[in-house]
mmCIF file of C-alpha atoms in Angstrom:
data_model
loop_
_atom_site.group_PDB
_atom_site.id
_atom_site.type_symbol
_atom_site.label_atom_id
_atom_site.label_comp_id
_atom_site.label_asym_id
_atom_site.label_seq_id
_atom_site.Cartn_x
_atom_site.Cartn_y
_atom_site.Cartn_z
ATOM 1 C CA GLU A 1 25.736 279.203 330.981
ATOM 2 C CA SER A 2 27.101 278.666 334.476
ATOM 3 C CA LYS A 3 26.518 274.936 334.146
ATOM 4 C CA VAL A 4 28.451 274.822 330.909
ATOM 5 C CA ASP A 5 31.361 276.848 332.244
ATOM 6 C CA SER A 6 31.524 275.067 335.600
ATOM 7 C CA GLY A 7 33.504 272.198 334.117
ATOM 8 C CA VAL A 8 36.328 274.460 332.944
ATOM 9 C CA PRO A 9 39.081 274.906 335.530
ATOM 10 C CA GLU A 10 39.934 278.514 336.250
ATOM 11 C CA VAL A 11 43.368 279.607 335.044
ATOM 12 C CA PRO A 12 45.174 281.994 337.433
ATOM 13 C CA VAL A 13 45.257 285.636 336.329
ATOM 14 C CA PRO A 14 48.821 286.667 335.366
ATOM 15 C CA PRO A 15 50.463 289.005 337.907
ATOM 16 C CA ASP A 16 51.133 292.677 337.157
ATOM 17 C CA ASP A 17 54.421 292.861 335.262
ATOM 18 C CA THR A 18 54.661 296.651 335.093
ATOM 19 C CA PRO A 19 58.346 297.677 335.302
ATOM 20 C CA GLU A 20 59.355 298.924 338.734
ATOM 21 C CA VAL A 21 60.515 302.226 337.236
ATOM 22 C CA LEU A 22 57.020 302.946 335.929
ATOM 23 C CA ASN A 23 55.404 301.799 339.173
ATOM 24 C CA LYS A 24 57.448 304.324 341.147
ATOM 25 C CA ALA A 25 56.942 307.135 338.642
ATOM 26 C CA LEU A 26 53.169 306.617 338.517
ATOM 27 C CA SER A 27 52.602 305.661 342.157
ATOM 28 C CA GLY A 28 50.607 308.840 342.900
ATOM 29 C CA LEU A 29 48.029 308.232 340.165
ATOM 30 C CA SER A 30 44.751 306.342 340.332
ATOM 31 C CA SER A 31 44.654 302.863 338.801
ATOM 32 C CA ARG A 32 42.692 304.219 335.819
ATOM 33 C CA TRP A 33 45.285 306.884 334.932
ATOM 34 C CA LYS A 34 48.183 304.623 335.820
ATOM 35 C CA ASN A 35 46.923 302.061 333.303
ATOM 36 C CA TRP A 36 46.490 304.862 330.741
ATOM 37 C CA TRP A 37 50.108 305.981 331.094
ATOM 38 C CA VAL A 38 51.504 302.432 331.109
ATOM 39 C CA ARG A 39 49.565 301.536 327.947
ATOM 40 C CA GLY A 40 50.586 304.811 326.301
ATOM 41 C CA ILE A 41 54.301 304.470 327.027
ATOM 42 C CA LEU A 42 54.430 300.830 325.942
ATOM 43 C CA THR A 43 52.385 301.629 322.818
ATOM 44 C CA LEU A 44 54.901 304.291 321.768
ATOM 45 C CA ALA A 45 57.720 301.813 322.378
ATOM 46 C CA MET A 46 56.025 299.173 320.200
ATOM 47 C CA ILE A 47 55.333 301.673 317.403
ATOM 48 C CA SER A 48 58.980 302.775 317.470
ATOM 49 C CA PHE A 49 60.079 299.140 317.244
ATOM 50 C CA PHE A 50 57.657 298.625 314.338
ATOM 51 C CA PHE A 51 59.207 301.520 312.395
ATOM 52 C CA PHE A 52 62.690 300.171 313.115
ATOM 53 C CA ILE A 53 61.740 296.763 311.691
ATOM 54 C CA ILE A 54 60.348 298.428 308.555
ATOM 55 C CA TYR A 55 63.638 300.263 308.160
ATOM 56 C CA LEU A 56 65.558 296.963 308.301
ATOM 57 C CA GLY A 57 63.694 295.673 305.262
ATOM 58 C CA PRO A 58 61.122 293.082 304.142
ATOM 59 C CA MET A 59 63.163 289.987 305.018
ATOM 60 C CA VAL A 60 63.637 291.088 308.642
ATOM 61 C CA LEU A 61 59.963 292.052 308.751
ATOM 62 C CA MET A 62 59.034 288.563 307.579
ATOM 63 C CA MET A 63 61.129 286.968 310.332
ATOM 64 C CA ILE A 64 59.601 289.218 313.007
ATOM 65 C CA VAL A 65 56.059 288.437 311.853
ATOM 66 C CA LEU A 66 56.901 284.722 311.907
ATOM 67 C CA CYS A 67 58.134 285.125 315.493
ATOM 68 C CA VAL A 68 54.913 286.966 316.408
ATOM 69 C CA GLN A 69 52.862 284.154 314.878
ATOM 70 C CA ILE A 70 54.795 281.547 316.863
ATOM 71 C CA LYS A 71 54.350 283.512 320.101
ATOM 72 C CA CYS A 72 50.598 283.934 319.509
ATOM 73 C CA PHE A 73 50.312 280.229 318.809
ATOM 74 C CA HIS A 74 52.292 279.456 321.959
ATOM 75 C CA GLU A 75 49.918 281.553 324.083
ATOM 76 C CA ILE A 76 46.852 279.765 322.678
ATOM 77 C CA ILE A 77 48.398 276.321 323.108
ATOM 78 C CA THR A 78 49.493 277.119 326.656
ATOM 79 C CA ILE A 79 45.929 278.037 327.617
ATOM 80 C CA GLY A 80 44.615 274.809 326.129
ATOM 81 C CA TYR A 81 47.295 272.783 327.883
ATOM 82 C CA ASN A 82 46.685 274.449 331.258
ATOM 83 C CA VAL A 83 42.947 273.857 331.018
ATOM 84 C CA TYR A 84 42.944 270.308 329.652
ATOM 85 C CA HIS A 85 46.236 268.860 330.928
ATOM 86 C CA SER A 86 44.352 266.730 333.468
ATOM 87 C CA TYR A 87 43.096 264.579 330.601
ATOM 88 C CA ASP A 88 46.690 263.657 329.808
ATOM 89 C CA LEU A 89 46.176 263.842 326.050
ATOM 90 C CA PRO A 90 49.188 262.257 324.297
ATOM 91 C CA TRP A 91 51.261 264.290 321.844
ATOM 92 C CA PHE A 92 49.089 267.371 322.355
ATOM 93 C CA ARG A 93 51.918 269.928 322.218
ATOM 94 C CA THR A 94 53.943 267.910 319.721
ATOM 95 C CA LEU A 95 51.069 267.735 317.235
ATOM 96 C CA SER A 96 50.238 271.408 317.785
ATOM 97 C CA TRP A 97 53.711 272.591 316.803
ATOM 98 C CA TYR A 98 53.996 270.003 314.053
ATOM 99 C CA PHE A 99 50.878 271.274 312.280
ATOM 100 C CA LEU A 100 52.096 274.866 312.610
ATOM 101 C CA LEU A 101 55.404 273.842 311.018
ATOM 102 C CA CYS A 102 53.644 272.052 308.147
ATOM 103 C CA VAL A 103 51.346 274.974 307.361
ATOM 104 C CA ASN A 104 54.161 277.525 307.394
ATOM 105 C CA TYR A 105 56.415 275.296 305.304
ATOM 106 C CA PHE A 106 53.714 275.012 302.650
ATOM 107 C CA PHE A 107 52.775 278.719 302.443
ATOM 108 C CA TYR A 108 56.246 280.204 302.859
ATOM 109 C CA GLY A 109 57.689 277.737 300.357
ATOM 110 C CA GLU A 110 55.031 278.576 297.765
ATOM 111 C CA THR A 111 55.616 282.313 298.117
ATOM 112 C CA VAL A 112 59.415 282.139 298.090
ATOM 113 C CA THR A 113 59.303 280.013 294.933
ATOM 114 C CA ASP A 114 56.976 282.484 293.195
ATOM 115 C CA TYR A 115 58.843 285.659 294.067
ATOM 116 C CA PHE A 116 62.452 284.394 293.989
ATOM 117 C CA PHE A 117 62.273 281.963 291.104
ATOM 118 C CA THR A 118 65.706 282.943 289.740
ATOM 119 C CA LEU A 119 67.428 282.353 293.075
ATOM 120 C CA VAL A 120 65.663 279.023 293.597
ATOM 121 C CA GLN A 121 66.652 277.751 290.152
ATOM 122 C CA ARG A 122 70.334 278.507 290.775
ATOM 123 C CA GLU A 123 70.663 276.162 293.750
ATOM 124 C CA GLU A 124 70.169 272.428 293.225
ATOM 125 C CA PRO A 125 68.695 271.662 296.705
ATOM 126 C CA LEU A 126 66.251 274.582 296.420
ATOM 127 C CA ARG A 127 65.291 273.520 292.904
ATOM 128 C CA ILE A 128 64.437 270.014 294.100
ATOM 129 C CA LEU A 129 62.471 271.339 297.078
ATOM 130 C CA SER A 130 60.616 273.722 294.771
ATOM 131 C CA LYS A 131 59.773 271.043 292.200
ATOM 132 C CA TYR A 132 58.371 268.608 294.772
ATOM 133 C CA HIS A 133 57.162 271.221 297.263
ATOM 134 C CA ARG A 134 53.501 270.244 297.225
ATOM 135 C CA PHE A 135 54.257 266.533 297.432
ATOM 136 C CA ILE A 136 56.584 267.100 300.413
ATOM 137 C CA SER A 137 53.936 269.281 302.089
ATOM 138 C CA PHE A 138 51.282 266.626 301.525
ATOM 139 C CA ALA A 139 53.574 263.919 302.925
ATOM 140 C CA LEU A 140 54.157 266.042 306.042
ATOM 141 C CA TYR A 141 50.407 266.539 306.414
ATOM 142 C CA LEU A 142 49.727 262.814 306.076
ATOM 143 C CA THR A 143 52.346 262.077 308.734
ATOM 144 C CA GLY A 144 50.645 264.487 311.131
ATOM 145 C CA PHE A 145 47.247 263.019 310.242
ATOM 146 C CA CYS A 146 48.439 259.501 311.088
ATOM 147 C CA MET A 147 50.062 260.728 314.318
ATOM 148 C CA PHE A 148 46.770 262.338 315.345
ATOM 149 C CA VAL A 149 44.758 259.180 314.679
ATOM 150 C CA LEU A 150 47.268 257.092 316.659
ATOM 151 C CA SER A 151 47.049 259.543 319.580
ATOM 152 C CA LEU A 152 43.261 259.221 320.008
ATOM 153 C CA VAL A 153 42.288 258.213 323.529
ATOM 154 C CA LYS A 154 39.062 256.433 324.388
ATOM 155 C CA LYS A 155 36.447 258.665 326.116
ATOM 156 C CA HIS A 156 38.209 261.834 324.883
ATOM 157 C CA TYR A 157 37.582 261.600 321.143
ATOM 158 C CA ARG A 158 35.323 264.678 321.055
ATOM 159 C CA LEU A 159 37.840 266.849 322.880
ATOM 160 C CA GLN A 160 40.733 265.739 320.688
ATOM 161 C CA PHE A 161 38.838 266.406 317.456
ATOM 162 C CA TYR A 162 37.834 269.811 318.815
ATOM 163 C CA MET A 163 41.451 270.648 319.640
ATOM 164 C CA VAL A 164 42.839 269.614 316.238
ATOM 165 C CA THR A 165 40.096 271.589 314.437
ATOM 166 C CA ARG A 166 41.018 274.691 316.415
ATOM 167 C CA LEU A 167 44.700 274.209 315.528
ATOM 168 C CA VAL A 168 43.875 274.061 311.798
ATOM 169 C CA LEU A 169 41.884 277.319 312.072
ATOM 170 C CA LEU A 170 44.702 279.034 313.958
ATOM 171 C CA CYS A 171 47.257 278.089 311.308
ATOM 172 C CA GLY A 172 45.016 278.677 308.316
ATOM 173 C CA ASP A 173 45.732 282.371 307.635
ATOM 174 C CA SER A 174 49.503 282.048 307.202
ATOM 175 C CA ASP A 175 49.177 282.603 303.460
ATOM 176 C CA ASP A 176 47.440 285.949 304.049
ATOM 177 C CA ARG A 177 50.469 287.309 305.905
ATOM 178 C CA VAL A 178 53.144 285.729 303.700
ATOM 179 C CA GLN A 179 51.755 287.290 300.508
ATOM 180 C CA GLY A 180 52.212 290.787 301.926
ATOM 181 C CA PHE A 181 55.952 290.559 302.568
ATOM 182 C CA PHE A 182 57.009 290.554 298.908
ATOM 183 C CA SER A 183 54.275 292.742 297.434
ATOM 184 C CA PRO A 184 54.684 296.517 297.724
ATOM 185 C CA LEU A 185 55.270 297.084 301.420
ATOM 186 C CA ASN A 186 52.510 299.646 301.776
ATOM 187 C CA ARG A 187 49.944 296.890 301.115
ATOM 188 C CA PHE A 188 51.265 295.275 304.282
ATOM 189 C CA ILE A 189 51.998 298.356 306.381
ATOM 190 C CA VAL A 190 48.821 300.377 305.695
ATOM 191 C CA PRO A 191 46.343 297.684 306.889
ATOM 192 C CA ILE A 192 48.420 296.866 309.969
ATOM 193 C CA SER A 193 48.821 300.557 310.801
ATOM 194 C CA CYS A 194 45.080 301.141 310.369
ATOM 195 C CA VAL A 195 44.308 298.421 312.914
ATOM 196 C CA ILE A 196 46.854 299.926 315.317
ATOM 197 C CA CYS A 197 45.451 303.425 314.773
ATOM 198 C CA ASN A 198 41.882 302.238 315.315
ATOM 199 C CA ASP A 199 42.854 300.440 318.509
ATOM 200 C CA ILE A 200 44.587 303.546 319.870
ATOM 201 C CA MET A 201 41.959 306.077 318.804
ATOM 202 C CA ALA A 202 39.033 303.932 319.945
ATOM 203 C CA TYR A 203 40.728 303.650 323.340
ATOM 204 C CA MET A 204 41.385 307.410 323.475
ATOM 205 C CA PHE A 205 37.847 308.426 322.461
ATOM 206 C CA GLY A 206 36.396 305.820 324.795
ATOM 207 C CA PHE A 207 38.632 306.891 327.682
ATOM 208 C CA PHE A 208 37.711 310.573 327.479
ATOM 209 C CA PHE A 209 34.199 310.533 325.987
ATOM 210 C CA GLY A 210 32.910 306.974 326.386
ATOM 211 C CA ARG A 211 29.485 306.695 328.007
ATOM 212 C CA THR A 212 27.465 304.182 325.987
ATOM 213 C CA PRO A 213 28.454 300.474 326.217
ATOM 214 C CA LEU A 214 29.026 298.820 322.842
ATOM 215 C CA ILE A 215 29.011 295.064 323.506
ATOM 216 C CA LYS A 216 28.672 292.892 326.592
ATOM 217 C CA LEU A 217 31.703 290.772 325.720
ATOM 218 C CA SER A 218 33.915 293.863 326.210
ATOM 219 C CA PRO A 219 32.289 296.095 328.861
ATOM 220 C CA LYS A 220 34.942 298.819 328.430
ATOM 221 C CA LYS A 221 34.189 299.255 324.709
ATOM 222 C CA THR A 222 31.862 302.177 323.960
ATOM 223 C CA TRP A 223 30.000 303.554 320.950
ATOM 224 C CA GLU A 224 31.865 306.840 321.343
ATOM 225 C CA GLY A 225 35.186 305.041 321.038
ATOM 226 C CA PHE A 226 33.938 302.927 318.125
ATOM 227 C CA ILE A 227 32.692 305.910 316.081
ATOM 228 C CA GLY A 228 35.632 308.160 316.966
ATOM 229 C CA GLY A 229 38.078 305.405 316.035
ATOM 230 C CA LEU A 230 36.292 304.902 312.689
ATOM 231 C CA PHE A 231 36.646 308.513 311.497
ATOM 232 C CA ALA A 232 40.184 308.902 312.865
ATOM 233 C CA THR A 233 41.333 305.693 311.166
ATOM 234 C CA ILE A 234 39.893 306.635 307.756
ATOM 235 C CA VAL A 235 41.687 309.997 307.859
ATOM 236 C CA PHE A 236 44.879 308.277 309.021
ATOM 237 C CA GLY A 237 44.685 305.667 306.228
ATOM 238 C CA ILE A 238 44.299 308.331 303.524
ATOM 239 C CA MET A 239 47.217 310.368 304.870
ATOM 240 C CA LEU A 240 49.527 307.375 305.379
ATOM 241 C CA SER A 241 48.817 306.088 301.858
ATOM 242 C CA TYR A 242 49.627 309.530 300.429
ATOM 243 C CA VAL A 243 52.977 309.707 302.235
ATOM 244 C CA MET A 244 54.035 306.171 301.323
ATOM 245 C CA ALA A 245 53.082 306.537 297.661
ATOM 246 C CA GLY A 246 55.950 308.997 297.255
ATOM 247 C CA TYR A 247 58.639 306.433 298.133
ATOM 248 C CA ARG A 248 59.599 303.532 295.869
ATOM 249 C CA TYR A 249 60.688 301.559 298.927
ATOM 250 C CA PHE A 250 57.011 301.215 299.865
ATOM 251 C CA VAL A 251 55.407 300.846 296.415
ATOM 252 C CA CYS A 252 57.799 298.437 294.669
ATOM 253 C CA PRO A 253 57.802 294.653 295.201
ATOM 254 C CA VAL A 254 60.853 292.887 296.572
ATOM 255 C CA GLU A 255 62.853 291.209 293.805
ATOM 256 C CA PHE A 256 66.075 289.219 293.647
ATOM 257 C CA ASN A 257 68.669 290.758 291.329
ATOM 258 C CA ASN A 258 70.584 287.934 289.680
ATOM 259 C CA ASP A 259 73.456 290.225 288.624
ATOM 260 C CA SER A 260 74.174 291.724 292.046
ATOM 261 C CA ASN A 261 73.104 288.622 294.037
ATOM 262 C CA ARG A 262 70.991 290.706 296.381
ATOM 263 C CA PHE A 263 67.408 291.660 297.031
ATOM 264 C CA GLN A 264 66.275 295.024 295.742
ATOM 265 C CA VAL A 265 63.215 297.262 295.918
ATOM 266 C CA ASP A 266 63.211 299.377 292.776
ATOM 267 C CA CYS A 267 60.712 299.793 289.954
ATOM 268 C CA GLU A 268 58.615 302.221 287.981
ATOM 269 C CA PRO A 269 55.564 302.811 290.214
ATOM 270 C CA SER A 270 52.341 301.399 288.837
ATOM 271 C CA GLU A 271 49.234 303.479 288.168
ATOM 272 C CA LEU A 272 48.099 302.803 291.734
ATOM 273 C CA PHE A 273 50.898 305.054 292.959
ATOM 274 C CA GLN A 274 50.709 307.839 290.391
ATOM 275 C CA LEU A 275 48.684 310.987 291.044
ATOM 276 C CA GLN A 276 45.367 311.091 289.212
ATOM 277 C CA GLU A 277 42.782 313.860 288.908
ATOM 278 C CA TYR A 278 39.312 313.092 290.267
ATOM 279 C CA SER A 279 36.125 315.174 290.022
ATOM 280 C CA LEU A 280 34.405 315.792 293.338
ATOM 281 C CA PRO A 281 30.680 315.051 293.833
ATOM 282 C CA GLY A 282 28.390 318.067 293.924
ATOM 283 C CA VAL A 283 27.914 317.877 297.697
ATOM 284 C CA LEU A 284 31.639 317.940 298.444
ATOM 285 C CA GLU A 285 32.205 320.607 295.793
ATOM 286 C CA SER A 286 29.727 322.942 297.503
ATOM 287 C CA VAL A 287 31.393 322.374 300.877
ATOM 288 C CA THR A 288 35.050 322.609 299.844
ATOM 289 C CA GLY A 289 34.801 324.869 296.809
ATOM 290 C CA TRP A 290 37.011 322.452 294.841
ATOM 291 C CA THR A 291 35.917 320.878 291.572
ATOM 292 C CA THR A 292 38.741 318.331 291.342
ATOM 293 C CA VAL A 293 41.361 316.776 293.611
ATOM 294 C CA HIS A 294 44.612 314.950 292.919
ATOM 295 C CA LEU A 295 44.893 311.592 294.671
ATOM 296 C CA TYR A 296 46.826 308.371 294.371
ATOM 297 C CA PRO A 297 44.397 305.569 293.400
ATOM 298 C CA PHE A 298 45.671 303.528 296.347
ATOM 299 C CA GLN A 299 44.316 306.240 298.677
ATOM 300 C CA ILE A 300 40.821 305.316 297.534
ATOM 301 C CA HIS A 301 41.540 301.668 298.312
ATOM 302 C CA SER A 302 42.877 302.744 301.713
ATOM 303 C CA ILE A 303 39.394 304.042 302.576
ATOM 304 C CA ALA A 304 38.032 300.507 302.160
ATOM 305 C CA LEU A 305 40.922 299.019 304.158
ATOM 306 C CA SER A 306 40.643 301.527 307.018
ATOM 307 C CA SER A 307 36.844 301.185 307.111
ATOM 308 C CA PHE A 308 37.146 297.415 307.464
ATOM 309 C CA ALA A 309 39.817 297.844 310.154
ATOM 310 C CA SER A 310 37.428 300.085 312.097
ATOM 311 C CA ILE A 311 34.079 298.361 311.558
ATOM 312 C CA VAL A 312 34.808 294.634 311.228
ATOM 313 C CA GLY A 313 38.352 294.472 312.629
ATOM 314 C CA PRO A 314 37.243 295.072 316.247
ATOM 315 C CA PHE A 315 35.159 291.901 316.066
ATOM 316 C CA GLY A 316 38.445 290.002 316.138
ATOM 317 C CA GLY A 317 38.992 291.613 319.537
ATOM 318 C CA PHE A 318 35.436 290.778 320.612
ATOM 319 C CA PHE A 319 36.015 287.168 319.556
ATOM 320 C CA ALA A 320 39.216 287.103 321.628
ATOM 321 C CA SER A 321 37.310 288.582 324.593
ATOM 322 C CA GLY A 322 34.744 285.794 324.331
ATOM 323 C CA PHE A 323 37.544 283.226 324.153
ATOM 324 C CA LYS A 324 39.158 284.618 327.310
ATOM 325 C CA ARG A 325 35.833 284.705 329.133
ATOM 326 C CA ALA A 326 35.211 281.083 328.180
ATOM 327 C CA PHE A 327 38.510 280.106 329.809
ATOM 328 C CA LYS A 328 38.121 282.558 332.709
ATOM 329 C CA ILE A 329 41.336 284.458 332.034
ATOM 330 C CA LYS A 330 42.044 288.191 331.853
ATOM 331 C CA ASP A 331 44.735 288.137 329.143
ATOM 332 C CA PHE A 332 46.363 285.552 326.931
ATOM 333 C CA ALA A 333 49.686 286.182 328.702
ATOM 334 C CA ASN A 334 51.562 288.945 330.518
ATOM 335 C CA THR A 335 54.259 289.573 327.902
ATOM 336 C CA ILE A 336 53.561 293.315 327.497
ATOM 337 C CA PRO A 337 52.749 295.305 330.686
ATOM 338 C CA GLY A 338 49.371 297.001 330.421
ATOM 339 C CA HIS A 339 48.527 295.144 327.198
ATOM 340 C CA GLY A 340 48.637 291.445 328.101
ATOM 341 C CA GLY A 341 50.096 288.932 325.683
ATOM 342 C CA ILE A 342 51.168 289.216 322.064
ATOM 343 C CA MET A 343 47.845 287.669 321.046
ATOM 344 C CA ASP A 344 46.006 290.452 322.901
ATOM 345 C CA ARG A 345 47.656 292.959 320.548
ATOM 346 C CA PHE A 346 47.231 290.944 317.351
ATOM 347 C CA ASP A 347 43.726 289.539 317.753
ATOM 348 C CA CYS A 348 42.307 292.023 315.217
ATOM 349 C CA GLN A 349 45.244 291.618 312.829
ATOM 350 C CA TYR A 350 44.295 288.035 311.936
ATOM 351 C CA ILE A 351 40.900 288.893 310.461
ATOM 352 C CA MET A 352 42.420 292.001 308.832
ATOM 353 C CA ALA A 353 45.127 289.927 307.122
ATOM 354 C CA THR A 354 42.514 287.645 305.593
ATOM 355 C CA PHE A 355 40.447 290.576 304.331
ATOM 356 C CA VAL A 356 43.469 292.326 302.796
ATOM 357 C CA ASN A 357 44.432 289.213 300.835
ATOM 358 C CA VAL A 358 40.870 288.794 299.527
ATOM 359 C CA TYR A 359 40.489 292.513 298.744
ATOM 360 C CA ILE A 360 43.799 292.823 296.900
ATOM 361 C CA ALA A 361 43.152 289.654 294.886
ATOM 362 C CA SER A 362 39.663 290.931 293.967
ATOM 363 C CA PHE A 363 40.220 294.629 293.285
ATOM 364 C CA ILE A 364 43.943 295.383 292.958
ATOM 365 C CA ARG A 365 46.215 292.530 291.972
ATOM 366 C CA GLY A 366 46.305 291.541 288.316
ATOM 367 C CA PRO A 367 48.462 289.056 286.393
ATOM 368 C CA ASN A 368 52.146 289.415 287.220
ATOM 369 C CA PRO A 369 54.220 289.520 283.981
ATOM 370 C CA SER A 370 57.443 288.538 285.769
ATOM 371 C CA LYS A 371 55.833 285.378 287.163
ATOM 372 C CA VAL A 372 54.495 284.471 283.716
ATOM 373 C CA VAL A 373 57.994 284.851 282.245
ATOM 374 C CA GLN A 374 59.435 282.693 285.031
ATOM 375 C CA GLN A 375 56.927 279.956 284.259
ATOM 376 C CA LEU A 376 57.736 280.167 280.535
ATOM 377 C CA LEU A 377 61.463 279.810 281.198
ATOM 378 C CA ALA A 378 60.784 276.604 283.117
ATOM 379 C CA LEU A 379 59.117 274.974 280.069
ATOM 380 C CA ARG A 380 60.804 272.764 277.483
ATOM 381 C CA SER A 381 62.222 274.404 274.345
ATOM 382 C CA ASP A 382 59.447 273.075 272.080
ATOM 383 C CA GLN A 383 56.804 274.395 274.503
ATOM 384 C CA GLN A 384 58.482 277.806 274.580
ATOM 385 C CA LEU A 385 58.554 277.916 270.745
ATOM 386 C CA TYR A 386 54.869 276.990 270.594
ATOM 387 C CA ILE A 387 53.955 279.821 272.977
ATOM 388 C CA PHE A 388 56.226 282.245 271.098
ATOM 389 C CA ASN A 389 54.567 281.477 267.748
ATOM 390 C CA SER A 390 51.082 281.662 269.255
ATOM 391 C CA LEU A 391 51.843 285.025 270.861
ATOM 392 C CA LYS A 392 53.411 286.358 267.653
ATOM 393 C CA ALA A 393 50.343 285.363 265.620
ATOM 394 C CA HIS A 394 48.039 286.949 268.192
ATOM 395 C CA LEU A 395 49.954 290.259 268.230
ATOM 396 C CA THR A 396 50.061 290.341 264.421
ATOM 397 C CA GLU A 397 46.307 289.730 264.236
ATOM 398 C CA LYS A 398 45.649 292.612 266.628
ATOM 399 C CA GLY A 399 47.895 294.931 264.605
ATOM 400 C CA LEU A 400 50.431 295.386 267.392
ATOM 401 C CA LEU A 401 53.083 293.613 265.350
ATOM 402 C CA ARG A 402 53.446 294.127 261.617
ATOM 403 C CA ALA A 403 53.568 291.030 259.422
ATOM 404 C CA ALA A 404 56.985 291.930 258.033
ATOM 405 C CA GLU A 405 58.468 292.273 261.499
ATOM 406 C CA ALA A 406 56.843 288.997 262.554
ATOM 407 C CA ALA A 407 58.339 287.191 259.553
ATOM 408 C CA ALA A 408 61.766 288.645 260.280
#
């Protein structure tokens, strides 16, 4: 292992960026407790900022998440550039940002077209971009592909192919985040909050009770923190889902109102966000004395989401720890005192975003009637009449539409 790592130049550890005010206030504490207070204070500040962004609405949230993605990408690219700059690879940074732009253009464009079809159809430039979106995206990809081939340098082919493969993987989960902005907000907020809760509670349980090391990649991680974070996160996910289910702002998708020319979040909550009665298993009934409980169906889904955030989510952090060890660095950057870089805080969110998209598509999301109507309106008149007659015949055959009414 030492032979393999010996060829990688060591990147200097970022200096301590703790604000001078905190340094003075915590000067009498040991380094262990000083770090605890710094992390705690900055964590509360970040959570407060997170709630403020939610209050500002989905569009602002989308812009903030895009900025976070760009910053995470910048931290990864900077590490690669600092380590491999001696090879003088041409267009390394240019191609990196170009591929990020192409991926985001494709996924954001697809989602905006799906959710804001009415708005897109009203504006001629947007309508053209929407109609030829995939062709434009493919043309951008081909341009980047040709630029990459032209940038290949003899004796460094392997390194360059490795770098471009890593860039594709880093950009590949954009769709998972974009889909969450315009769905009910709780599908976006609950998973993110569960990861944050697990990170905090695992740290707290590990700090006070941790004795048994969990994994060599992260020596400070303990089984006590892992198990304590798991139970705390499941309880947190159930409670947060219950609170959010009572507000339409969190359970209704974002839609563009053509009459008022503005975005709105208003709907009749689906069955996922309506209280249902469930019978308790015999074991729980004997313990609690209850035969039934009233829950929102989404609370049951939140158990799966919070369990994944606690059991599999931390492996995103372990992966990041291995990455940092490979490049002999402590943190990705020093953006947040006591926490490191933005990527250090969002390493688990990437794998969580992918899981949420897969889970919702598999177990929650069904056909969207509004999208189907939008697609029908984009058809020619003869195609619309054909679908209308086919649907009318089908409803009449099933008895949902009487023959007399169909004829009328």
